[in-house]
Every structure is written in C-alpha cells, then in structure tokens.
CSV table of C-alpha atoms and ligand atoms in Angstrom, one decimal:
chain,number,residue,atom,x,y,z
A,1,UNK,CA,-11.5,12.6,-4.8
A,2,UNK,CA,-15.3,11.9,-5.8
A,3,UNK,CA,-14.2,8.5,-6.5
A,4,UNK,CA,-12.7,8.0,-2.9
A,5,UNK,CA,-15.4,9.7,-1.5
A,6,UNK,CA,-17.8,7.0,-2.8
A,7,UNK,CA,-15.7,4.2,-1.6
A,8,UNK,CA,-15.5,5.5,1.5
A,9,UNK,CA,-19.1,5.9,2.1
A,10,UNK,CA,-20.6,3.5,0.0
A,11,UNK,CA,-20.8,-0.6,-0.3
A,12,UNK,CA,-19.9,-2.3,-3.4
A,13,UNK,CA,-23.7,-3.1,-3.7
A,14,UNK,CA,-24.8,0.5,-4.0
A,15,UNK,CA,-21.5,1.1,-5.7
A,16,UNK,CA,-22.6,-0.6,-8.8
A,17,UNK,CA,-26.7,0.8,-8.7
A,18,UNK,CA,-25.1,3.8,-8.7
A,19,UNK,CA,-23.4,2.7,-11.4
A,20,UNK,CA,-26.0,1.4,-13.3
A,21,UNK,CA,-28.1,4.6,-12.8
A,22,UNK,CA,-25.3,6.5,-14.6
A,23,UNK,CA,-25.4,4.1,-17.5
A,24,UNK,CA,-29.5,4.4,-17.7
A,25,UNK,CA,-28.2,8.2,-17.9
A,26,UNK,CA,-25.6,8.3,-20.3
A,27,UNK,CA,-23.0,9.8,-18.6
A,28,UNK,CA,-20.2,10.5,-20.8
A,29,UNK,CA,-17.5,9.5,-18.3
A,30,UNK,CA,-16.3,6.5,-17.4
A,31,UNK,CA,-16.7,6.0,-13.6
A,32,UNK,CA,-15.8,2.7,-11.3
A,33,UNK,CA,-15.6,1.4,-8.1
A,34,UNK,CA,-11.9,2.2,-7.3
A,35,UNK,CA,-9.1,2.6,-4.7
A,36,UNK,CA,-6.4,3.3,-6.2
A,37,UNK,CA,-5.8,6.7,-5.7
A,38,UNK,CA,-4.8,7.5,-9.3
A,39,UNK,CA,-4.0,5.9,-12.2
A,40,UNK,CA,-0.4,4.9,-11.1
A,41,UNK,CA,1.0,1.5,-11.3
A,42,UNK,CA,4.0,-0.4,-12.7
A,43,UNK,CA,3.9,-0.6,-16.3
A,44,UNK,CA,4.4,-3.9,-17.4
A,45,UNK,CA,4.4,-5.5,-21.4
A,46,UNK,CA,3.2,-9.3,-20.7
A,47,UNK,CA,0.5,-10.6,-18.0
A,48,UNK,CA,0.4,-12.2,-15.7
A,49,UNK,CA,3.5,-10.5,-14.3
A,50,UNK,CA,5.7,-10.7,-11.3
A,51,UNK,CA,6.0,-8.0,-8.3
A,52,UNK,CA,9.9,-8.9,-6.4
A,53,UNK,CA,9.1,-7.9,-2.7
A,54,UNK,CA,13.1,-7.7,-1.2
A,55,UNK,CA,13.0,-9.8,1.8
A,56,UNK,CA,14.8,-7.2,4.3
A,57,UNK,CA,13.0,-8.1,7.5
A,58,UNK,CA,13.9,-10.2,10.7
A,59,UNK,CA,13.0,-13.6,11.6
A,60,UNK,CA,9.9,-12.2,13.5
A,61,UNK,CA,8.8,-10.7,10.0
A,62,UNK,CA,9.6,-13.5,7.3
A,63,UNK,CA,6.2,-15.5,8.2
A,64,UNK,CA,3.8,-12.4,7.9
A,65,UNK,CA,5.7,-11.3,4.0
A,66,UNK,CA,5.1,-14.5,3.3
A,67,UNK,CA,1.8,-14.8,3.9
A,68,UNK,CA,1.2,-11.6,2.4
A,69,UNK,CA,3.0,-12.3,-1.1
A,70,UNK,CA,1.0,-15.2,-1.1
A,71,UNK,CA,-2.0,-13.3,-0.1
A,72,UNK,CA,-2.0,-10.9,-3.3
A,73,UNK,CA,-1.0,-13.8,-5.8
A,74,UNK,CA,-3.4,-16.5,-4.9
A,75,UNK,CA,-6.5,-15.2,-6.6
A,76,UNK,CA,-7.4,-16.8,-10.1
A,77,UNK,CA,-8.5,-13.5,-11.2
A,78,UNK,CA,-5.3,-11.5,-10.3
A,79,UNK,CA,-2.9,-9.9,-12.8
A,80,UNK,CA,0.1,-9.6,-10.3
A,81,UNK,CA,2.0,-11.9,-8.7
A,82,UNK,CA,4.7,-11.5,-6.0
A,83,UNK,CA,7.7,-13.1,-5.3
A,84,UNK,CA,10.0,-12.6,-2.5
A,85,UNK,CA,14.0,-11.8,-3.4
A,86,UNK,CA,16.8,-11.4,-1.3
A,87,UNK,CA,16.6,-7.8,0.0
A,88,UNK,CA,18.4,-5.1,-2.0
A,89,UNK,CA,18.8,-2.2,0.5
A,90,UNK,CA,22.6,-2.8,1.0
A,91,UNK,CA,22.5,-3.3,5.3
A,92,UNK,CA,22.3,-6.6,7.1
A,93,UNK,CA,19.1,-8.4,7.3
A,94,UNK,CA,17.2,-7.7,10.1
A,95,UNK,CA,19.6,-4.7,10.8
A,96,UNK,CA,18.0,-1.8,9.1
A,97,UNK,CA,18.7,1.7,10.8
A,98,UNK,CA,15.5,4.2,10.5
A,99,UNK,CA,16.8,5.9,7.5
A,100,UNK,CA,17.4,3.0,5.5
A,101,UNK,CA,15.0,1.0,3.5
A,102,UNK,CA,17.0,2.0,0.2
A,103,UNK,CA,14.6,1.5,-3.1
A,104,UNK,CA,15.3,-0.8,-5.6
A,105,UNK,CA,15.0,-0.3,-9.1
A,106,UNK,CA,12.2,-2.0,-10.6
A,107,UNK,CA,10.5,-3.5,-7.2
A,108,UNK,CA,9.7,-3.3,-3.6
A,109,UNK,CA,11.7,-3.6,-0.8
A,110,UNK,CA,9.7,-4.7,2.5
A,111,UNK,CA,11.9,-3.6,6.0
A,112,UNK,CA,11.5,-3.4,9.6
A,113,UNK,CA,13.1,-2.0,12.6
A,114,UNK,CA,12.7,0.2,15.3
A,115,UNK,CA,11.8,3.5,13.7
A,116,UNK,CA,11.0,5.6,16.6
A,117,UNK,CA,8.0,6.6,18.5
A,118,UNK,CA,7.4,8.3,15.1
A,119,UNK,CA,3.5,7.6,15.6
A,120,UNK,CA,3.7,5.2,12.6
A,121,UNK,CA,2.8,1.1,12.6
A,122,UNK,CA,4.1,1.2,8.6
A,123,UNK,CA,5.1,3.4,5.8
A,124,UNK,CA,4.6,2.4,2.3
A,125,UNK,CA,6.1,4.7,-0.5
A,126,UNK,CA,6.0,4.7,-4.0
A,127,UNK,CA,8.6,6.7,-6.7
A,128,UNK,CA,6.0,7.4,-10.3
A,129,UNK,CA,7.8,8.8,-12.8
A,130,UNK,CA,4.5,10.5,-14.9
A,131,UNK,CA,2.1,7.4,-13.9
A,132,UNK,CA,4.1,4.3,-13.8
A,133,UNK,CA,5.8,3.0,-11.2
A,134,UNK,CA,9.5,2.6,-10.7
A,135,UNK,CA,10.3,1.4,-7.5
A,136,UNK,CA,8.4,1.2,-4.1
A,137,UNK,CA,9.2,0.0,0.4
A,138,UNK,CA,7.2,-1.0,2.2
A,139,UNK,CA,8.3,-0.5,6.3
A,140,UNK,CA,7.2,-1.9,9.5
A,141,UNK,CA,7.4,-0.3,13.0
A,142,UNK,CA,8.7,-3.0,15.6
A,143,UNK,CA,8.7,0.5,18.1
A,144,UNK,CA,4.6,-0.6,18.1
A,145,UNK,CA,4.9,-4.1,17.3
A,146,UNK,CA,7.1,-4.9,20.3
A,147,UNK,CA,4.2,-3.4,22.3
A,148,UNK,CA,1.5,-5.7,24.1
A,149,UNK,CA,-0.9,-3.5,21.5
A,150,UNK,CA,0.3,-4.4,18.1
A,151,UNK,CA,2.8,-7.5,19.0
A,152,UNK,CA,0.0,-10.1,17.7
A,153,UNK,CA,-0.2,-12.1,14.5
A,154,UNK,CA,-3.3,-10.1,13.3
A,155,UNK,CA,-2.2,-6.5,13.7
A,156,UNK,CA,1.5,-7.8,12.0
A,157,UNK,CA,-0.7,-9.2,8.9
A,158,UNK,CA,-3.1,-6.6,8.9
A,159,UNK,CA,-0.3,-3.9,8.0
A,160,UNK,CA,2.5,-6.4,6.4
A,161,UNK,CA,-0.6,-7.1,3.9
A,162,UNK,CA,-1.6,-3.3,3.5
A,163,UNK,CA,1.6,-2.0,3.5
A,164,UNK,CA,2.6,-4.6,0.6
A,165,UNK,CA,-0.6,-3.7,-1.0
A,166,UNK,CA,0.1,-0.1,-1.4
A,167,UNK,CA,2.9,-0.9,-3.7
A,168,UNK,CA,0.9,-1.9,-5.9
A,169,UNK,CA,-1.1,0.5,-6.4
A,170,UNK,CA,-3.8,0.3,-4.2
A,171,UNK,CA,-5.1,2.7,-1.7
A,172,UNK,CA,-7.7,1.9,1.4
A,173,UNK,CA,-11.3,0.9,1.0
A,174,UNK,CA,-12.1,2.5,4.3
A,175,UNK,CA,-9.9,5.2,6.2
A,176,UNK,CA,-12.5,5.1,9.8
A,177,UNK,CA,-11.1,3.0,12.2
A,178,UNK,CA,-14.8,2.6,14.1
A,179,UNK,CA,-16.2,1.4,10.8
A,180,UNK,CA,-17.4,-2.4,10.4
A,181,UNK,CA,-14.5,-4.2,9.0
A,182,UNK,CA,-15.0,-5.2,5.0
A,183,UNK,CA,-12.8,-8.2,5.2
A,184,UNK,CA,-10.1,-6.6,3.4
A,185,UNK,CA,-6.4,-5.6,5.1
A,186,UNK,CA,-7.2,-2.4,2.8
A,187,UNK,CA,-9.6,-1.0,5.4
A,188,UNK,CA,-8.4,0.6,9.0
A,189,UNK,CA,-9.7,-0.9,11.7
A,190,UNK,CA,-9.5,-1.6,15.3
A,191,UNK,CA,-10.1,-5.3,15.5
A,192,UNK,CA,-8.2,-6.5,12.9
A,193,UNK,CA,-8.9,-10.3,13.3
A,194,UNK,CA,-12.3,-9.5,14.0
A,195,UNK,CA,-12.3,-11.3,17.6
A,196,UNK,CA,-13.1,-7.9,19.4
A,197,UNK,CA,-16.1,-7.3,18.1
A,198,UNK,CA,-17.3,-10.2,16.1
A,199,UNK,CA,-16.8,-8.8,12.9
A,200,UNK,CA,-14.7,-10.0,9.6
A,201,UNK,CA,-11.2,-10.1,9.5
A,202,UNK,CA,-8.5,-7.6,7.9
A,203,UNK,CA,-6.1,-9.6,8.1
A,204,UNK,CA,-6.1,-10.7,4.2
A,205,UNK,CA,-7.4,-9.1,0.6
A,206,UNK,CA,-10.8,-9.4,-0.4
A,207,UNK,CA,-12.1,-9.8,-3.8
A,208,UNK,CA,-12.5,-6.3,-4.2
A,209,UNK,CA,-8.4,-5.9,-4.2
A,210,UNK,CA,-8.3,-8.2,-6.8
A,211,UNK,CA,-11.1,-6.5,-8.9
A,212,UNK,CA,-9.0,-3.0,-8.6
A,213,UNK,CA,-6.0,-5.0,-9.6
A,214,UNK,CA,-7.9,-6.0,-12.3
A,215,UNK,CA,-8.6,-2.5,-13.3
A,216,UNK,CA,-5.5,-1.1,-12.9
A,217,UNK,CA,-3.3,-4.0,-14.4
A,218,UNK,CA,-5.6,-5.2,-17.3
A,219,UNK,CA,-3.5,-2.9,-19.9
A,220,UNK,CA,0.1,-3.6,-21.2
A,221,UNK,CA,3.1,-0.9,-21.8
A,222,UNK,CA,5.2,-0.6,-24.4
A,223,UNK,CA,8.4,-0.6,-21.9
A,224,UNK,CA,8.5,-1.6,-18.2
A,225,UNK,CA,9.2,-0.3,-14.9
A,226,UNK,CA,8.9,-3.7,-13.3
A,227,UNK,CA,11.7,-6.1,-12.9
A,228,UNK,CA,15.5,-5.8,-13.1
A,229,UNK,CA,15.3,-4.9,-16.3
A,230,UNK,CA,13.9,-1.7,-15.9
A,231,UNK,CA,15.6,1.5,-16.7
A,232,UNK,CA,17.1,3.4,-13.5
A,233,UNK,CA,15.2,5.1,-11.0
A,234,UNK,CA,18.4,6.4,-9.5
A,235,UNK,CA,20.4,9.0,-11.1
A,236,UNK,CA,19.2,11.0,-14.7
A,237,UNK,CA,15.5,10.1,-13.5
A,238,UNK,CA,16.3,11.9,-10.3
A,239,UNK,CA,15.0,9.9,-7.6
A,240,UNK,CA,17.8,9.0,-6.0
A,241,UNK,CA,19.2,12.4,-4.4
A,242,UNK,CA,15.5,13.0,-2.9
A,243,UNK,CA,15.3,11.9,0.6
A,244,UNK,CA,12.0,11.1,1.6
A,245,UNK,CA,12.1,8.9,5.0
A,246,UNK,CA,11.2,11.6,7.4
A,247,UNK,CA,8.0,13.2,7.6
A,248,UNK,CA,9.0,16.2,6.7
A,249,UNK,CA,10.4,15.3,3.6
A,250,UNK,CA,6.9,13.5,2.7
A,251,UNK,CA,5.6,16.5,1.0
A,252,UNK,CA,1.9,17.5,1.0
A,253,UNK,CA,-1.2,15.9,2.2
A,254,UNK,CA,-3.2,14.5,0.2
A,255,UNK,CA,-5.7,12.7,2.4
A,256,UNK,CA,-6.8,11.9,6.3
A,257,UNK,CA,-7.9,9.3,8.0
A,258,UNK,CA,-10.7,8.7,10.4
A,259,UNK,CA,-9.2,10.2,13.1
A,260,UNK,CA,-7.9,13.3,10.8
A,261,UNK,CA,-4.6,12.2,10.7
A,262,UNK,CA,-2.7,12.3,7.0
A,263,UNK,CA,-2.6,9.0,5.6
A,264,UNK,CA,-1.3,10.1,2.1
A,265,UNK,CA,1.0,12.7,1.1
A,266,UNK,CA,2.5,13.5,-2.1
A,267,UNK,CA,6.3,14.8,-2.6
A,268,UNK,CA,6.8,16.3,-6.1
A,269,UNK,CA,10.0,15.4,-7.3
A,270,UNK,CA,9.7,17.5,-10.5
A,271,UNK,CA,9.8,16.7,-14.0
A,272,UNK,CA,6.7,14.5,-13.6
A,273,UNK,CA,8.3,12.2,-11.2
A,274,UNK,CA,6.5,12.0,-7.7
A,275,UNK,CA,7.0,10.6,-4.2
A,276,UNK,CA,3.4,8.9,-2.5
A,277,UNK,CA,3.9,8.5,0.8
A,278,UNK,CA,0.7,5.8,2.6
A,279,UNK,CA,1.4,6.3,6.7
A,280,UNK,CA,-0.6,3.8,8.4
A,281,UNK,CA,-1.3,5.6,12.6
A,282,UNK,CA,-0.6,3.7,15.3
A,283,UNK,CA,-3.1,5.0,18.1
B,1,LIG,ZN1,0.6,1.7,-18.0
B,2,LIG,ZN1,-2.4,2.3,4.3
C-alpha cells in the first residue's frame, strides 16, 4: 500500500531521490518505483516470452487488440511479448453473452459485448494460484462504447491497452481522473488523447510500463503458467467452479479510485489461489 501510495502521489523524478535518500540511509529493505500491485505474474522458464491474448472481440474491436498487443511488445527493453490466438471462450466471435468470457488455461482471453449498464467501460481479472499467474480476460463494455461518450478511437485504446495491461501484471500509475495525464494508458483520465485539455496521451504505454515489466519479469521459474503447456487452472486447482463475472462475486476491495469507486477487488479462492478483479468506471 506504501508503494501505491507513492506512485500515486509522486513523479518518477522524486520517486528515485527518494530512493536515493534511502540508499544514503541504509535502509534494509528493498524498495522501488512499482505498480504492480503485488508480486503476481506469470511464471515463465525462458525470456523473452510470449503472452497469447484470445482474439474474442467483433470487428469494431480487432484494430484496438491489435494495436495494444503491439503496444506492450514493441519496446526493446520488454520481457513480454503478446500475440493474438484465436479466442478460446467456446461462443461465436463477436457473440459473447455477459457471463461469458470463459478463461483459458495458460493466457488471456480479450472479449466484448454489451454487458449491461453495469457502470463498467472494462473488466480485467486475473486467476494466481500463490503468486503466479494462471490464466487472465480482459472485457470491454460496448453498453458505453456505443455511446457518443466512449464510441471514439482514444477512449477504445485507452482501456483495450489498460485492460490488456492488467493481465500482466500491472496495476495503474494514477487512479484520479482530474490528474495531468502521464502518457501512459495505465493512468485514469478524462482526456484520454489529450485533445481536451492539451495534455499527453493515454492512449499507449509509457516507458515506465516497460520498466515494471522489467521488474516483475526479469526472473525465471522452474515450471510455467504461461502457454498451452501449462498445468490446468480448471478442475484439481479449483478455479474453474468459482464464478466470478458479477460484482458480487468479485470479492473484497482492495483499492478506489479518484472518485472513491473500487477499482480492485480481491476474491479468495482458497488454498492460496485468488481472484483480482481491475473494474475500470465509466462516469
Ligand atoms: Zn515467478
Ligand atoms: Zn484498470
């Protein structure tokens, strides 16, 4: 929480005095910039490595994932790379009915339809089992972004590339909405191309993404939850029989936005296996 706190109320300049000041001090403990909002992330035995994003989305949507999986792969510093698969969720492309954005074993399966006036642009979830991992969607509202509001290129790529991003491991840099944007999709805004106000744009990562990447990602597993390979999430792990679309089923709240709203909740599955739950507000 101290560690979100700061990245929420600090730049990345004062970030690393700070830093620095604890090194001149000696602290014991290893502190960084970060925002991730733990230590979870796919375990993987070789890197670079590669994320499959399940391509479940409609026409409108295929542009926007793949500018996003091209967005998180492009840096020369990054770890990850993404590539897009035929969707996995068992229903007709395009098709998906609220409740279904079935996981996938082993990746990430992106989806859209019209959820419901649920209050929700996009949902991203992850499934850990202890702090890896093991399968993770990513969904998209078109109930907002067949509104005049949110039916524009930049709000679509703002959350398509945040909701993507949370998959990975990677939490917001910024949670208030009001805030100058940081050039990242990672931070909430208002103005996500920037036009409105003058400011950067959110549409894309900036290189503090791929830094945390960097940080999460630079070690290697003995065994890994990424890729096809990857021992079941679904039955004697005990993910499967959880339902977790509704609210309700999201667990407890872990943090707000902003505007007070919860923006990540945690569902404990039991037997060190856990539910994250990233709700991006629509206003
Ligand atoms: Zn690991
Ligand atoms: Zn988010």
């Amino acid at each position: 929480m101290i560690k979100s706190f700061l990245t929420n109320r600090l730049n990345r300049r004062s970030l690393i005095a700070i830093f620095a000041a604890l090194a001149v001090i000696g602290s014991g403990t290893v502190v960084y910039a970060t925002h991730s909002w733990g230590s979870y992330h796919w375990a993987q035995t070789s890197n670079p490595f590669t994320l499959k994003l399940g391509d479940n989305v409609s026409s409108i949507w295929d542009g926007y994932l793949s500018e996003a999986s091209s967005d998180w792969s492009v840096s020369s510093s990054t770890l990850l790379g993404t590539s897009i698969v035929a969707g996995g969720t068992n229903n007709t492309k395009g098709k998906l009915t609220p409740k279904n954005c079935v996981p996938t074993s082993g990746r990430v399966e992106v989806c859209n339809a019209k959820y419901g006036s649920t209050g929700w642009l996009g949902v991203a979830q992850i499934w850990a089992n202890g702090s890896h991992i093991v399968q993770g969607t990513a969904k998209m509202n078109d109930t907002y972004f067949n509104t005049q509001k949110y039916n524009t290129p930049a709000w679509r790529r703002l959350v398509m590339c945040q909701e993507v991003a949370h998959t990975f491991g990677l939490s917001h840099q910024d949670e208030n909405f009001s805030n100058i944007n940081l050039g990242t999709c990672m931070d909430y805004t208002d103005d996500p191309d920037g036009t409105i106000k003058g400011q950067l744009s959110n549409e894309h990562p900036n290189i503090h993404d791929f830094d945390q990447l960097a940080l999460i990602y630079a070690h290697l597993d003995t065994s890994a939850t990424l890729g096809a390979e990857a021992p079941s999430a679904q039955g004697k792990s005990g993910h499967a029989p959880a339902d977790v679309s509704e609210p309700g089923e999201w667990g407890r709240v872990l943090r707000r936005d902003g505007n007070g709203r919860p923006s990540h909740y945690e569902r404990d599955l039991g037997n060190g296996q856990k539910v994250f739950t990233f709700v991006f507000w629509a206003d």
